[in-house]
């Protein structure tokens, strides 16, 4: 089991691309600290085709600097099937943590992956630009929009951000609405211009950050391309309804 100490995590993502898991070394562990309460964001992407890898997050419960059985009593896991992206977004207090990446038993040969980690500010303390995850895993892939698409979900302290990926073709338009809220949640639309799966400066197209349980709306998006839509917790646990209303734009 390989272990790498990443030091103190901050808002600038730490990226470990082209990492490998082998049959003889099937697990990588990354140790890091946060110095105050943050939203922890972990994104596991570009898992090799035909393979599967999962990610788990643990706190160093006994402060001994070792991922042991006591630490494993409580943790968060993202374990989607096949080579789908994995994500963990978790609001927590300061401490030492371990992110464990492991290969699924059915994978054969080396399993490659990209890992990104960041610690952004807790929801409600700063604008959405600071509290949203700045990582872009494809958690929910909608593909090319052709007609209206609706989804339901939940954001909370143990899942602070959901990320939807979709694309628009030429002469298409979309309005995006978030409603059905019991506490405050916000949305923002991103174009990952350099395809690095990180929200860089200038890549946020538009945000909607109404207070309370008022619906959020991003309307009249007409530029063809690939997009990410983030739903972010603002004040606590809430279910939500998300609608992508697509229409044609006259030639």
Tab-separated table of C-alpha atoms in Angstrom:
chain	number	residue	atom	x	y	z
A	1	UNK	CA	0.000	0.000	0.000
A	2	UNK	CA	1.522	3.259	-1.151
A	3	UNK	CA	1.109	6.286	1.157
A	4	UNK	CA	1.705	9.900	0.149
A	5	UNK	CA	1.543	12.870	2.533
A	6	UNK	CA	-0.011	15.885	0.800
A	7	UNK	CA	0.483	18.313	3.696
A	8	UNK	CA	-2.207	20.891	4.510
A	9	UNK	CA	-4.989	21.013	1.939
A	10	UNK	CA	-6.335	24.387	0.748
A	11	UNK	CA	-8.590	25.808	-1.930
A	12	UNK	CA	-6.044	25.281	-4.711
A	13	UNK	CA	-6.603	21.710	-5.910
A	14	UNK	CA	-3.883	19.116	-5.407
A	15	UNK	CA	-3.829	16.901	-8.496
A	16	UNK	CA	-2.296	13.448	-8.881
A	17	UNK	CA	-2.717	12.413	-12.502
A	18	UNK	CA	-1.786	9.138	-14.202
A	19	UNK	CA	-1.540	7.198	-10.956
A	20	UNK	CA	-1.613	3.388	-11.103
A	21	UNK	CA	-2.968	0.550	-9.011
A	22	UNK	CA	-1.519	-2.914	-9.668
A	23	UNK	CA	-2.436	-6.429	-8.625
A	24	UNK	CA	0.489	-6.451	-6.203
A	25	UNK	CA	-0.171	-2.896	-4.907
A	26	UNK	CA	-3.964	-2.425	-5.234
A	27	UNK	CA	-4.398	0.560	-2.887
A	28	UNK	CA	-3.026	4.110	-2.669
A	29	UNK	CA	-3.482	6.197	0.484
A	30	UNK	CA	-3.143	9.986	0.567
A	31	UNK	CA	-2.761	11.703	3.938
A	32	UNK	CA	-3.582	15.389	4.406
A	33	UNK	CA	-4.623	17.951	7.002
A	34	UNK	CA	-7.065	20.843	7.108
A	35	UNK	CA	-6.432	23.638	9.584
A	36	UNK	CA	-10.055	24.782	10.117
A	37	UNK	CA	-13.585	23.792	9.195
A	38	UNK	CA	-13.862	23.265	5.424
A	39	UNK	CA	-15.706	21.502	2.657
A	40	UNK	CA	-13.484	18.615	1.571
A	41	UNK	CA	-13.723	17.815	-2.135
A	42	UNK	CA	-12.340	14.606	-3.665
A	43	UNK	CA	-12.650	13.704	-7.334
A	44	UNK	CA	-11.518	10.424	-8.915
A	45	UNK	CA	-11.632	10.614	-12.714
A	46	UNK	CA	-10.164	9.118	-15.903
A	47	UNK	CA	-10.282	5.587	-14.516
A	48	UNK	CA	-8.931	3.312	-17.238
A	49	UNK	CA	-11.520	1.797	-19.587
A	50	UNK	CA	-12.848	-1.585	-18.517
A	51	UNK	CA	-11.597	-1.085	-14.954
A	52	UNK	CA	-13.105	0.088	-11.673
A	53	UNK	CA	-11.686	2.044	-8.736
A	54	UNK	CA	-13.312	3.416	-5.583
A	55	UNK	CA	-12.428	6.123	-3.082
A	56	UNK	CA	-12.891	6.281	0.690
A	57	UNK	CA	-12.333	9.136	3.141
A	58	UNK	CA	-11.319	8.547	6.778
A	59	UNK	CA	-10.368	10.802	9.690
A	60	UNK	CA	-7.277	10.001	11.799
A	61	UNK	CA	-9.386	9.279	14.894
A	62	UNK	CA	-6.495	8.537	17.268
A	63	UNK	CA	-4.063	11.086	15.760
A	64	UNK	CA	-1.310	8.522	15.261
A	65	UNK	CA	-0.639	9.338	11.599
A	66	UNK	CA	-1.538	5.800	10.500
A	67	UNK	CA	-4.691	4.559	8.746
A	68	UNK	CA	-5.689	1.812	11.178
A	69	UNK	CA	-8.772	-0.158	12.197
A	70	UNK	CA	-10.018	2.569	14.550
A	71	UNK	CA	-10.026	5.119	11.709
A	72	UNK	CA	-11.934	2.706	9.455
A	73	UNK	CA	-14.873	2.506	11.869
A	74	UNK	CA	-16.332	5.685	10.341
A	75	UNK	CA	-15.796	6.912	6.803
A	76	UNK	CA	-17.359	8.002	3.528
A	77	UNK	CA	-17.167	5.997	0.323
A	78	UNK	CA	-17.883	6.538	-3.368
A	79	UNK	CA	-18.101	3.199	-5.149
A	80	UNK	CA	-19.909	3.534	-8.453
A	81	UNK	CA	-19.748	0.799	-11.042
A	82	UNK	CA	-17.316	0.380	-13.938
A	83	UNK	CA	-14.984	3.312	-14.616
A	84	UNK	CA	-17.501	6.015	-13.697
A	85	UNK	CA	-16.098	9.042	-11.892
A	86	UNK	CA	-16.171	8.983	-8.090
A	87	UNK	CA	-16.693	11.991	-5.813
A	88	UNK	CA	-16.830	12.835	-2.103
A	89	UNK	CA	-17.855	16.308	-0.890
A	90	UNK	CA	-17.937	16.587	2.897
A	91	UNK	CA	-18.237	19.446	5.402
A	92	UNK	CA	-15.965	18.816	8.379
A	93	UNK	CA	-13.844	20.329	11.128
A	94	UNK	CA	-10.050	20.556	11.219
A	95	UNK	CA	-8.024	17.380	11.469
A	96	UNK	CA	-5.926	14.798	9.668
A	97	UNK	CA	-7.552	12.666	6.976
A	98	UNK	CA	-6.809	9.741	4.689
A	99	UNK	CA	-8.140	9.355	1.135
A	100	UNK	CA	-7.897	5.731	0.058
A	101	UNK	CA	-8.103	4.772	-3.629
A	102	UNK	CA	-8.524	1.065	-4.295
A	103	UNK	CA	-9.040	-1.106	-7.350
A	104	UNK	CA	-12.130	-3.262	-7.689
A	105	UNK	CA	-11.382	-6.974	-7.567
A	106	UNK	CA	-12.670	-7.687	-11.083
A	107	UNK	CA	-10.171	-5.294	-12.727
A	108	UNK	CA	-7.268	-6.889	-14.550
A	109	UNK	CA	-3.798	-5.465	-15.073
A	110	UNK	CA	-2.922	-1.947	-14.004
A	111	UNK	CA	-5.746	0.474	-13.155
A	112	UNK	CA	-4.900	4.103	-13.907
A	113	UNK	CA	-6.709	7.128	-12.485
A	114	UNK	CA	-6.553	10.865	-11.827
A	115	UNK	CA	-7.191	12.197	-8.319
A	116	UNK	CA	-7.896	15.798	-7.310
A	117	UNK	CA	-8.438	17.116	-3.771
A	118	UNK	CA	-9.325	20.557	-2.381
A	119	UNK	CA	-10.684	22.214	0.776
A	120	UNK	CA	-13.070	25.091	0.107
A	121	UNK	CA	-14.897	27.361	2.540
A	122	UNK	CA	-18.036	26.082	4.334
A	123	UNK	CA	-21.404	26.932	2.815
A	124	UNK	CA	-22.928	30.197	3.958
A	125	UNK	CA	-19.651	31.834	4.998
A	126	UNK	CA	-18.749	33.203	1.553
A	127	UNK	CA	-20.357	33.427	-1.915
A	128	UNK	CA	-20.961	30.262	-3.931
A	129	UNK	CA	-17.704	30.858	-5.806
A	130	UNK	CA	-15.787	30.082	-2.590
A	131	UNK	CA	-17.960	27.382	-1.026
A	132	UNK	CA	-18.742	25.251	-4.093
A	133	UNK	CA	-16.426	22.436	-4.977
A	134	UNK	CA	-13.847	23.520	-7.568
A	135	UNK	CA	-13.575	19.961	-8.903
A	136	UNK	CA	-15.593	18.573	-11.817
A	137	UNK	CA	-16.247	14.844	-11.619
A	138	UNK	CA	-18.964	13.627	-13.982
A	139	UNK	CA	-21.284	12.409	-11.241
A	140	UNK	CA	-24.448	12.580	-13.331
A	141	UNK	CA	-23.985	12.376	-17.102
A	142	UNK	CA	-26.933	13.675	-19.128
A	143	UNK	CA	-25.242	13.559	-22.546
A	144	UNK	CA	-26.522	15.649	-25.441
A	145	UNK	CA	-29.703	17.394	-24.359
A	146	UNK	CA	-32.591	16.573	-26.690
A	147	UNK	CA	-35.793	17.577	-24.994
A	148	UNK	CA	-36.471	18.320	-21.365
A	149	UNK	CA	-34.607	16.420	-18.619
A	150	UNK	CA	-35.539	16.346	-14.916
A	151	UNK	CA	-33.594	14.939	-11.979
A	152	UNK	CA	-34.028	14.800	-8.218
A	153	UNK	CA	-31.266	14.821	-5.627
A	154	UNK	CA	-30.086	15.856	-2.191
A	155	UNK	CA	-27.286	18.046	-0.831
A	156	UNK	CA	-26.183	18.093	2.809
A	157	UNK	CA	-23.116	18.299	5.045
A	158	UNK	CA	-22.083	14.829	3.841
A	159	UNK	CA	-22.725	15.632	0.167
A	160	UNK	CA	-22.235	19.361	-0.274
A	161	UNK	CA	-22.177	19.420	-4.096
A	162	UNK	CA	-23.727	17.429	-6.959
A	163	UNK	CA	-22.227	17.810	-10.442
A	164	UNK	CA	-24.181	17.272	-13.688
A	165	UNK	CA	-22.495	17.053	-17.089
A	166	UNK	CA	-24.312	17.786	-20.360
A	167	UNK	CA	-23.747	19.210	-23.818
A	168	UNK	CA	-25.628	21.541	-26.146
A	169	UNK	CA	-25.577	21.343	-29.925
A	170	UNK	CA	-25.840	24.183	-32.418
A	171	UNK	CA	-29.197	25.983	-32.446
A	172	UNK	CA	-30.095	24.612	-29.012
A	173	UNK	CA	-31.040	26.559	-25.909
A	174	UNK	CA	-31.533	25.492	-22.297
A	175	UNK	CA	-33.096	26.963	-19.160
A	176	UNK	CA	-32.050	25.322	-15.873
A	177	UNK	CA	-34.273	25.518	-12.784
A	178	UNK	CA	-33.706	24.278	-9.223
A	179	UNK	CA	-36.746	24.048	-6.925
A	180	UNK	CA	-38.453	21.824	-4.356
A	181	UNK	CA	-36.062	23.076	-1.659
A	182	UNK	CA	-36.534	22.824	2.114
A	183	UNK	CA	-33.362	24.831	2.853
A	184	UNK	CA	-31.192	27.053	0.698
A	185	UNK	CA	-29.206	25.608	-2.219
A	186	UNK	CA	-27.576	27.321	-5.217
A	187	UNK	CA	-26.512	26.461	-8.758
A	188	UNK	CA	-23.718	27.524	-11.074
A	189	UNK	CA	-22.920	26.672	-14.693
A	190	UNK	CA	-19.334	25.975	-15.813
A	191	UNK	CA	-17.512	25.443	-19.105
A	192	UNK	CA	-14.278	23.569	-18.508
A	193	UNK	CA	-12.409	25.258	-21.350
A	194	UNK	CA	-9.103	23.401	-20.845
A	195	UNK	CA	-10.711	20.056	-19.914
A	196	UNK	CA	-8.682	19.739	-16.710
A	197	UNK	CA	-11.799	18.950	-14.608
A	198	UNK	CA	-11.094	21.917	-12.324
A	199	UNK	CA	-13.048	25.184	-12.104
A	200	UNK	CA	-10.491	27.740	-13.239
A	201	UNK	CA	-10.818	31.525	-13.403
A	202	UNK	CA	-13.279	32.643	-16.076
A	203	UNK	CA	-14.956	29.238	-16.472
A	204	UNK	CA	-18.102	29.978	-14.424
A	205	UNK	CA	-20.674	31.087	-16.994
A	206	UNK	CA	-23.473	32.019	-14.622
A	207	UNK	CA	-24.747	31.421	-11.076
A	208	UNK	CA	-28.114	31.659	-9.311
A	209	UNK	CA	-27.943	32.313	-5.562
A	210	UNK	CA	-31.365	33.386	-4.325
A	211	UNK	CA	-31.842	33.347	-0.561
A	212	UNK	CA	-33.877	30.746	1.294
A	213	UNK	CA	-36.020	28.218	-0.561
A	214	UNK	CA	-36.675	30.493	-3.550
A	215	UNK	CA	-36.188	28.673	-6.853
A	216	UNK	CA	-32.923	29.150	-8.723
A	217	UNK	CA	-32.862	29.812	-12.481
A	218	UNK	CA	-30.177	30.042	-15.163
A	219	UNK	CA	-31.849	30.882	-18.469
A	220	UNK	CA	-31.168	31.235	-22.179
A	221	UNK	CA	-27.900	29.307	-22.513
A	222	UNK	CA	-27.391	29.070	-26.286
A	223	UNK	CA	-23.683	28.471	-26.944
A	224	UNK	CA	-22.922	24.941	-28.173
A	225	UNK	CA	-20.472	22.945	-26.097
A	226	UNK	CA	-19.896	20.828	-23.016
A	227	UNK	CA	-21.099	22.076	-19.608
A	228	UNK	CA	-21.066	21.229	-15.909
A	229	UNK	CA	-23.901	22.268	-13.597
A	230	UNK	CA	-23.228	22.257	-9.842
A	231	UNK	CA	-25.922	22.109	-7.166
A	232	UNK	CA	-24.427	23.304	-3.857
A	233	UNK	CA	-25.680	23.249	-0.280
A	234	UNK	CA	-26.028	26.737	1.221
A	235	UNK	CA	-27.661	26.290	4.642
A	236	UNK	CA	-28.267	22.604	5.273
A	237	UNK	CA	-29.812	19.340	4.173
A	238	UNK	CA	-32.358	19.595	1.348
A	239	UNK	CA	-33.881	17.509	-1.391
A	240	UNK	CA	-34.197	19.245	-4.742
A	241	UNK	CA	-35.747	19.049	-8.202
A	242	UNK	CA	-33.569	20.013	-11.148
A	243	UNK	CA	-34.995	20.690	-14.623
A	244	UNK	CA	-33.113	21.218	-17.887
A	245	UNK	CA	-35.646	22.679	-20.323
A	246	UNK	CA	-34.214	22.445	-23.840
A	247	UNK	CA	-35.561	24.110	-26.945
A	248	UNK	CA	-34.486	24.797	-30.523
A	249	UNK	CA	-33.113	28.147	-31.613
A	250	UNK	CA	-34.345	29.335	-35.043
A	251	UNK	CA	-31.671	29.334	-37.742
